[in-house]
């Protein structure tokens, strides 16, 4: 852990125009003081915040992210904040999975009349992040970056987006046959899919700018060689990776197209 | 407000609308002594016109709304407060200018008499208000503006200590009580319940507040750096003339008289009144009244009454 | 290719509000060094006419195609600056706001250095975003020239009548069987001592014969859909749903009296509330000779820290009525601060003292104690305890928000404060508006007010609500979703999650493609954050624009 005294965390807030941004303004009007670390991006609704963008923010080195919307039921756009809540909960699971402390991301609700609450919330969160230390305390910088990139790409992937964004409807209204989906079961399926998608992207990112053998990939990603091979074969069929050259008996893989995208 | 010198051609204040210069008739050299006209020569837009005279404009209108506002009461006549006689006694409105960024000190909280930083302020409430000899009514907004002014003082300088001398603290609007409470708890504003009997000053020019604390009826003295008088709202001096022109009545205090349960209606049909020319009110109430008076006028002008 | 961004940055001192806490010259200097910034300057007040003119001049002189103002908050001032840009020929959506007051100088008042650094970051983020801003065409929509007024008390009735007199159709909804609201419970109204019932009957008479007003009683609002100028409302009335469309909505649901159950021996018989006293006065049931009124019961305390404004004057008026009917009556009024503001109420206070009503100031540390037949109170002026025998104790309790306020706030998507009163758009400048266009508030739904003040606000809200209806067309923000037809695969996720049915999959020559229904889209961006193809762009809140802010914040760190 780094020196807490001198650590000034970078904290990014996504605030919805109607409730939380207004609450933040009210904190100002009422002169409630809070730490200077917060930088705010205003959005019309917290539902605008794409989990992939949150990961981008982490990739760029933000230490803590706070997403604030209207209280449940108060959303100016009816249901935006419900999506936010489910999306960000999923994202927290992903962060936990890849070794980033999930407490670095919080989702909360602040109404237009809660100026004092806003100031306290930001104060507490800032303190929490100072306690956690810089993001790079969670993982070594290079590893952190690759993992975050892989997580971002996993969450940008079509199937994941369907799973994450249909969650609300599936759990509240049931599936196309009107059958209520079991919440625990759903989360299990979702998490499994996320893990697999992340694994795939983690492998892809490991061979974005270098050619590696199955063993070498397994070593850098800490994914069992069998899984690596299974993934590579599947991705080779989809034209995502190719065998670049063969060293002795070991084929070495590299990523096709795409690659690092920031 | 006589807080600092200005030229005879000036801008009313920085956020004035319209944003144009005004010639001070009483002090313009050309208008008083027939010499100068420098402004005319230097104005690149040729906007100075000394030939301008008052003109009469005839309008044919369906409704009239009177919103002429109020004047702050001049406390010079209340000799016990020493306004104009003592160096560091000012009205709340002057104080507002003093701490304003566009004011005479550029917003620094210092005394105009000796430029000494102000560390201790007494806010004297109900100066001319709730006072049978002057204005028996309550001016409604002074309790809150005193709290605000004391808060601002603290924001200018965290070492400022403010005392508010008042009878009742009238904080009945939305969020007002909480504002007063925060002022006491976080900004260290102290409320002293009682009437100020007399203000004197010592050699350094510090006002000495002589007051009778109502809790226990003891006469006390307090030395401060600055005394701020919350003067009452009074009708503007030309209100009587305007009322005569409009053919409407004034109330016992000289404000425009309005009807019970028809708060915009003057005593003459089609003439409506809103804001502080009917009674002292705060900004949100003024704004609400202005909208309401507009509705009354619109009913006449664009109405569709069955 | 977009033309090279030429950005002008205007840093507002806001008097000392910003200038006193941030190093404004440093911010200006810093802004000058940012990419694409061609001019930067400070204003004492950017929103003053002088400041606005300087923006316009700079747009022309420097051929600016982006303008940034770093000052208060977009929630109050963005429309003004956008309009200034428009007047100078710049598309208003090429304006960017940087909030360095409400969310910077005012919340970091003792940390000039750090707060200035924060403001620099915010300006840099604003510049990065401004570079990527795109012009937008404003969307005009027709306004349905009719209003919904929710609540048939004095504020709502006044508002409905004023709008109807202007020629607008009004639907007045009241949850009770009859119109009148709180007025039905009141007795005499100060200052002319009009019977409240007379006032109600007069208003109801006018309303009933008005051809522009439809009254729905025993009715509640259950659903509000649609948008500014075109709200689709559903009213539940006697087990049937009544749907209709209005252009504007006024909230006038009033408030209720707090019942002091468990306080000061409240029993509703010998120890009653001020409102119960009015009922007794109406029926001429007040026989007591010794009466003690206690102010601030359940108000200005831990639970309800506010002063409810009208209780002192109500108590005074009732005390006067009692003492006029029964000159022998001995009335004590125990108070903390007497709220007789303005001319007529202070006059009432004076008359009450002349009439012999005795005022006793108590402090909350030493509240009165109501015993059997005796009220004990410590008089702050005399510095001693008084024992006041009573036959009747009247407790002045505050008005509390109507129990429906929370539910209605959710239906209308407008905010309420911690006590359940509706929260206006701006405490000073827009007391009758909500931040949501086309929805207004008046009367005690917003804050406890007297009958006169309710009437003022009723007219005021009518005036505000009539503006869009008179204009017939209003401009709505072009912040809507836009689908890139090339990358859309017609998967339908957006259609599924849109709360407004504003995006739909359509069969096109290019196959199934999502299309935005601009009039219905409210611009939340929930679809944009979900699209698996990233084919949906939220106008004015694009991914690239937000990412640019993050990059600008972090790239040099």
Coordinates of N, CA, C and O in Angstrom, one line a residue, chain B residues 22-121:
Chain B
X22 N -24.9 56.1 -17.9 CA -25.9 57.1 -17.5 C -25.2 58.4 -17.1 O -24.1 58.3 -16.5
X23 N -25.7 59.5 -17.5 CA -25.1 60.8 -17.1 C -25.8 61.2 -15.8 O -27.1 61.2 -15.8
X24 N -25.0 61.6 -14.9 CA -25.6 62.0 -13.6 C -25.8 63.5 -13.7 O -24.9 64.4 -13.7
X25 N -27.1 63.9 -13.9 CA -27.5 65.2 -14.2 C -27.0 66.2 -13.1 O -26.6 67.3 -13.5
X26 N -27.0 65.8 -11.9 CA -26.7 66.7 -10.8 C -25.2 67.1 -10.8 O -24.8 68.0 -10.2
X27 N -24.4 66.2 -11.4 CA -23.0 66.4 -11.3 C -22.2 66.6 -12.6 O -21.1 67.0 -12.6
X28 N -22.9 66.4 -13.7 CA -22.3 66.6 -15.0 C -21.9 68.0 -15.2 O -22.7 68.9 -15.0
X29 N -20.6 68.3 -15.6 CA -20.1 69.6 -15.7 C -20.9 70.4 -16.8 O -21.2 71.6 -16.6
X30 N -21.2 69.7 -17.9 CA -21.8 70.4 -19.0 C -23.3 70.7 -18.6 O -23.7 71.9 -18.8
X31 N -24.0 69.8 -17.9 CA -25.3 70.1 -17.6 C -25.5 71.1 -16.4 O -26.5 71.7 -16.3
X32 N -24.4 71.2 -15.6 CA -24.5 72.1 -14.5 C -23.9 73.4 -14.8 O -24.3 74.5 -14.4
X33 N -22.7 73.3 -15.5 CA -22.0 74.6 -15.7 C -21.8 74.9 -17.2 O -21.1 75.9 -17.6
X34 N -22.2 74.0 -18.1 CA -22.1 74.3 -19.5 C -20.7 74.1 -20.1 O -20.4 74.6 -21.2
X35 N -19.9 73.4 -19.4 CA -18.5 73.2 -20.0 C -18.2 71.7 -19.9 O -18.9 70.9 -19.2
X36 N -17.3 71.2 -20.7 CA -16.7 69.9 -20.7 C -17.1 69.1 -22.0 O -16.4 69.3 -23.0
X37 N -18.1 68.4 -22.1 CA -18.5 67.5 -23.2 C -17.4 66.6 -23.7 O -17.4 66.2 -24.9
X38 N -16.5 66.2 -22.8 CA -15.4 65.3 -23.2 C -16.0 64.0 -23.6 O -15.6 63.4 -24.6
X39 N -17.0 63.5 -22.8 CA -17.5 62.2 -23.1 C -18.0 62.1 -24.5 O -17.9 61.1 -25.2
X40 N -18.7 63.2 -25.0 CA -19.2 63.2 -26.3 C -18.1 63.0 -27.4 O -18.3 62.3 -28.3
X41 N -17.0 63.6 -27.1 CA -15.9 63.5 -28.1 C -15.2 62.2 -28.1 O -14.8 61.7 -29.1
X42 N -15.1 61.5 -26.9 CA -14.4 60.3 -26.9 C -15.3 59.1 -27.2 O -14.8 58.0 -27.5
X43 N -16.6 59.2 -27.2 CA -17.4 58.1 -27.4 C -17.4 57.7 -28.9 O -17.8 58.5 -29.8
X44 N -16.8 56.6 -29.2 CA -16.6 56.2 -30.6 C -17.9 55.8 -31.3 O -18.1 55.9 -32.5
X45 N -18.9 55.5 -30.5 CA -20.2 55.1 -31.1 C -21.2 56.3 -31.2 O -22.3 56.1 -31.6
X46 N -20.7 57.4 -30.9 CA -21.5 58.7 -30.9 C -22.8 58.5 -30.2 O -23.9 58.8 -30.7
X47 N -22.7 57.9 -29.0 CA -23.9 57.5 -28.2 C -24.3 58.6 -27.2 O -25.4 58.5 -26.5
X48 N -23.5 59.7 -27.1 CA -23.9 60.7 -26.1 C -24.7 61.8 -26.8 O -24.3 62.3 -27.9
X49 N -25.8 62.1 -26.2 CA -26.7 63.1 -26.8 C -27.2 64.0 -25.7 O -28.1 63.7 -24.9
X50 N -26.6 65.2 -25.7 CA -26.9 66.1 -24.7 C -28.3 66.8 -24.9 O -28.8 67.5 -24.1
X51 N -28.8 66.6 -26.1 CA -30.0 67.3 -26.5 C -31.2 66.5 -26.0 O -32.4 66.9 -26.0
X52 N -31.0 65.2 -25.5 CA -32.1 64.4 -25.0 C -32.9 65.2 -23.9 O -32.3 65.7 -23.0
X53 N -34.2 65.1 -24.0 CA -35.0 65.7 -23.0 C -36.1 64.6 -22.6 O -36.2 63.6 -23.3
X54 N -36.7 64.9 -21.5 CA -37.8 64.0 -21.1 C -38.9 64.1 -22.2 O -39.2 65.1 -22.7
X55 N -39.4 62.9 -22.5 CA -40.5 62.9 -23.4 C -41.7 62.2 -22.8 O -41.6 61.4 -21.9
X56 N -42.9 62.5 -23.3 CA -44.1 61.9 -22.8 C -44.5 60.8 -23.8 O -44.5 61.1 -25.0
X57 N -44.8 59.7 -23.3 CA -45.2 58.6 -24.2 C -46.6 58.2 -23.9 O -47.0 57.9 -22.8
X58 N -47.5 58.2 -24.9 CA -48.8 57.8 -24.7 C -49.0 56.4 -25.1 O -48.6 55.9 -26.2
X59 N -49.6 55.6 -24.2 CA -49.8 54.2 -24.4 C -51.3 53.9 -24.2 O -51.9 54.5 -23.3
X60 N -51.8 53.0 -25.0 CA -53.2 52.6 -24.8 C -53.1 51.1 -24.4 O -52.8 50.3 -25.2
X61 N -53.3 50.8 -23.1 CA -53.1 49.5 -22.6 C -54.4 48.9 -22.0 O -55.3 49.7 -21.5
X62 N -54.5 47.6 -21.9 CA -55.6 47.0 -21.3 C -55.5 46.8 -19.8 O -56.5 46.7 -19.1
X63 N -54.3 46.7 -19.4 CA -54.0 46.5 -17.9 C -52.7 47.1 -17.5 O -51.9 47.3 -18.4
X64 N -52.6 47.4 -16.3 CA -51.4 48.0 -15.7 C -50.9 47.2 -14.5 O -51.7 46.8 -13.7
X65 N -49.6 46.9 -14.5 CA -49.1 46.2 -13.3 C -48.1 47.2 -12.7 O -47.2 47.7 -13.3
X66 N -48.2 47.4 -11.4 CA -47.4 48.3 -10.6 C -46.3 47.4 -9.9 O -46.7 46.6 -9.1
X67 N -45.1 47.7 -10.2 CA -44.0 46.9 -9.5 C -42.9 47.8 -9.2 O -41.7 47.5 -9.4
X68 N -43.2 48.9 -8.5 CA -42.2 50.0 -8.3 C -41.2 49.7 -7.1 O -40.3 50.4 -6.9
X69 N -41.5 48.6 -6.4 CA -40.6 48.2 -5.3 C -40.6 49.2 -4.1 O -41.7 49.8 -3.8
X70 N -39.5 49.2 -3.4 CA -39.5 49.9 -2.1 C -38.2 50.7 -2.0 O -37.3 50.6 -2.9
X71 N -38.0 51.4 -1.0 CA -36.7 52.0 -0.6 C -36.3 51.5 0.7 O -37.2 51.2 1.6
X72 N -35.0 51.4 0.9 CA -34.6 51.1 2.3 C -34.8 52.3 3.2 O -34.6 53.4 2.7
X73 N -35.3 52.1 4.4 CA -35.5 53.2 5.3 C -34.2 53.9 5.7 O -33.1 53.2 5.9
X74 N -34.2 55.2 5.7 CA -33.0 55.9 6.1 C -32.9 56.0 7.6 O -33.7 56.7 8.2
X75 N -31.9 55.4 8.2 CA -31.8 55.4 9.7 C -31.2 56.6 10.3 O -31.0 56.6 11.5
X76 N -30.9 57.6 9.5 CA -30.2 58.8 10.1 C -31.0 59.4 11.2 O -30.5 59.8 12.2
X77 N -32.3 59.3 11.0 CA -33.2 59.9 12.0 C -33.2 59.2 13.4 O -33.5 59.7 14.4
X78 N -32.8 57.9 13.4 CA -32.7 57.2 14.6 C -31.3 57.4 15.2 O -30.4 56.6 15.0
X79 N -31.2 58.5 15.9 CA -29.9 59.0 16.3 C -29.2 58.0 17.2 O -27.9 57.9 17.3
X80 N -29.9 57.1 17.9 CA -29.3 56.2 18.8 C -28.4 55.2 18.1 O -27.5 54.6 18.7
X81 N -28.6 55.0 16.8 CA -27.8 54.0 16.1 C -26.6 54.7 15.5 O -25.7 54.0 15.0
X82 N -26.6 56.0 15.5 CA -25.4 56.7 15.0 C -25.0 56.6 13.6 O -23.9 56.8 13.1
X83 N -26.0 56.2 12.8 CA -25.7 56.1 11.3 C -25.3 57.4 10.8 O -25.9 58.5 11.1
X84 N -24.3 57.4 10.0 CA -23.6 58.6 9.4 C -22.8 59.4 10.4 O -21.9 60.2 10.0
X85 N -23.1 59.3 11.6 CA -22.3 60.0 12.7 C -21.1 59.1 13.1 O -20.0 59.6 13.2
X86 N -21.4 57.8 13.3 CA -20.3 56.9 13.7 C -19.6 56.4 12.4 O -20.3 56.1 11.4
X87 N -18.3 56.1 12.5 CA -17.6 55.8 11.3 C -17.9 54.4 10.8 O -17.8 54.1 9.6
X88 N -18.2 53.5 11.7 CA -18.3 52.1 11.2 C -19.7 51.5 11.5 O -19.8 50.4 11.9
X89 N -20.7 52.3 11.2 CA -22.0 51.8 11.2 C -22.6 52.0 9.8 O -22.4 53.0 9.2
X90 N -23.1 50.9 9.2 CA -23.6 51.0 7.9 C -24.9 50.2 7.8 O -25.2 49.4 8.6
X91 N -25.6 50.5 6.7 CA -26.9 49.7 6.5 C -26.5 48.4 5.9 O -25.5 48.2 5.3
X92 N -27.5 47.5 5.9 CA -27.3 46.1 5.4 C -27.0 46.2 3.9 O -26.2 45.4 3.3
X93 N -27.7 47.1 3.2 CA -27.6 47.2 1.8 C -26.1 47.7 1.4 O -25.5 47.2 0.5
X94 N -25.6 48.6 2.3 CA -24.3 49.1 2.1 C -23.3 48.0 2.3 O -22.3 47.8 1.6
X95 N -23.6 47.2 3.3 CA -22.7 46.0 3.7 C -22.7 45.1 2.5 O -21.7 44.5 2.1
X96 N -23.9 44.9 1.9 CA -23.9 44.0 0.7 C -23.0 44.5 -0.4 O -22.3 43.7 -1.1
X97 N -23.0 45.8 -0.6 CA -22.1 46.3 -1.6 C -20.6 46.2 -1.2 O -19.7 45.8 -2.0
X98 N -20.4 46.3 0.1 CA -19.0 46.2 0.7 C -18.4 44.9 0.4 O -17.3 44.7 0.0
X99 N -19.2 43.8 0.6 CA -18.6 42.5 0.4 C -18.8 42.0 -1.0 O -18.4 40.9 -1.4
X100 N -19.4 42.8 -1.9 CA -19.6 42.4 -3.3 C -18.3 42.6 -4.1 O -17.6 43.6 -3.9
X101 N -18.1 41.7 -5.0 CA -16.8 41.7 -5.8 C -16.8 43.0 -6.6 O -15.7 43.5 -6.9
X102 N -17.9 43.6 -6.9 CA -17.9 44.8 -7.7 C -18.1 46.0 -6.8 O -18.3 47.1 -7.3
X103 N -18.0 45.8 -5.5 CA -18.1 46.9 -4.6 C -16.9 47.7 -4.4 O -15.9 47.5 -5.1
X104 N -16.9 48.7 -3.4 CA -15.8 49.6 -3.3 C -14.5 49.0 -2.9 O -13.4 49.6 -3.1
X105 N -14.5 47.8 -2.3 CA -13.2 47.2 -1.9 C -12.9 46.0 -2.7 O -12.0 45.2 -2.4
X106 N -13.6 45.8 -3.8 CA -13.4 44.6 -4.6 C -13.8 43.4 -3.9 O -13.3 42.3 -4.2
X107 N -14.7 43.5 -2.9 CA -15.2 42.4 -2.2 C -14.4 42.0 -0.9 O -14.7 41.1 -0.2
X108 N -13.4 42.9 -0.5 CA -12.7 42.6 0.7 C -13.5 43.1 1.9 O -14.1 44.2 1.8
X109 N -13.5 42.3 3.0 CA -14.2 42.7 4.1 C -13.4 43.6 5.0 O -12.7 43.1 6.0
X110 N -13.3 44.8 4.7 CA -12.5 45.8 5.4 C -13.4 47.0 5.7 O -14.3 47.3 5.0
X111 N -13.0 47.8 6.7 CA -13.7 49.0 7.0 C -13.4 50.1 6.1 O -12.2 50.3 5.7
X112 N -14.4 50.8 5.6 CA -14.1 51.9 4.7 C -13.4 53.1 5.4 O -12.6 53.8 4.8
X113 N -13.6 53.2 6.8 CA -13.0 54.3 7.5 C -11.5 54.2 7.6 O -10.8 55.2 7.4
X114 N -11.0 53.0 7.9 CA -9.5 52.9 8.1 C -8.9 51.7 7.4 O -7.8 51.3 7.7
X115 N -9.7 51.0 6.5 CA -9.3 49.8 5.8 C -8.8 48.7 6.7 O -8.0 47.9 6.3
X116 N -9.3 48.7 7.9 CA -8.9 47.7 8.9 C -9.8 46.4 8.6 O -11.0 46.6 8.4
X117 N -9.2 45.2 8.6 CA -10.0 44.0 8.4 C -11.1 43.9 9.5 O -10.8 44.2 10.6
X118 N -12.3 43.5 9.1 CA -13.4 43.3 10.0 C -13.4 41.9 10.6 O -13.3 41.0 9.8
X119 N -13.3 41.8 11.9 CA -13.3 40.5 12.6 C -14.5 40.3 13.4 O -14.8 39.1 13.8
X120 N -15.2 41.3 13.8 CA -16.4 41.1 14.6 C -17.5 42.1 14.2 O -17.3 43.3 14.1
X121 N -18.6 41.5 13.9 CA -19.7 42.3 13.3 C -21.0 42.1 14.2 O -21.3 41.0 14.6

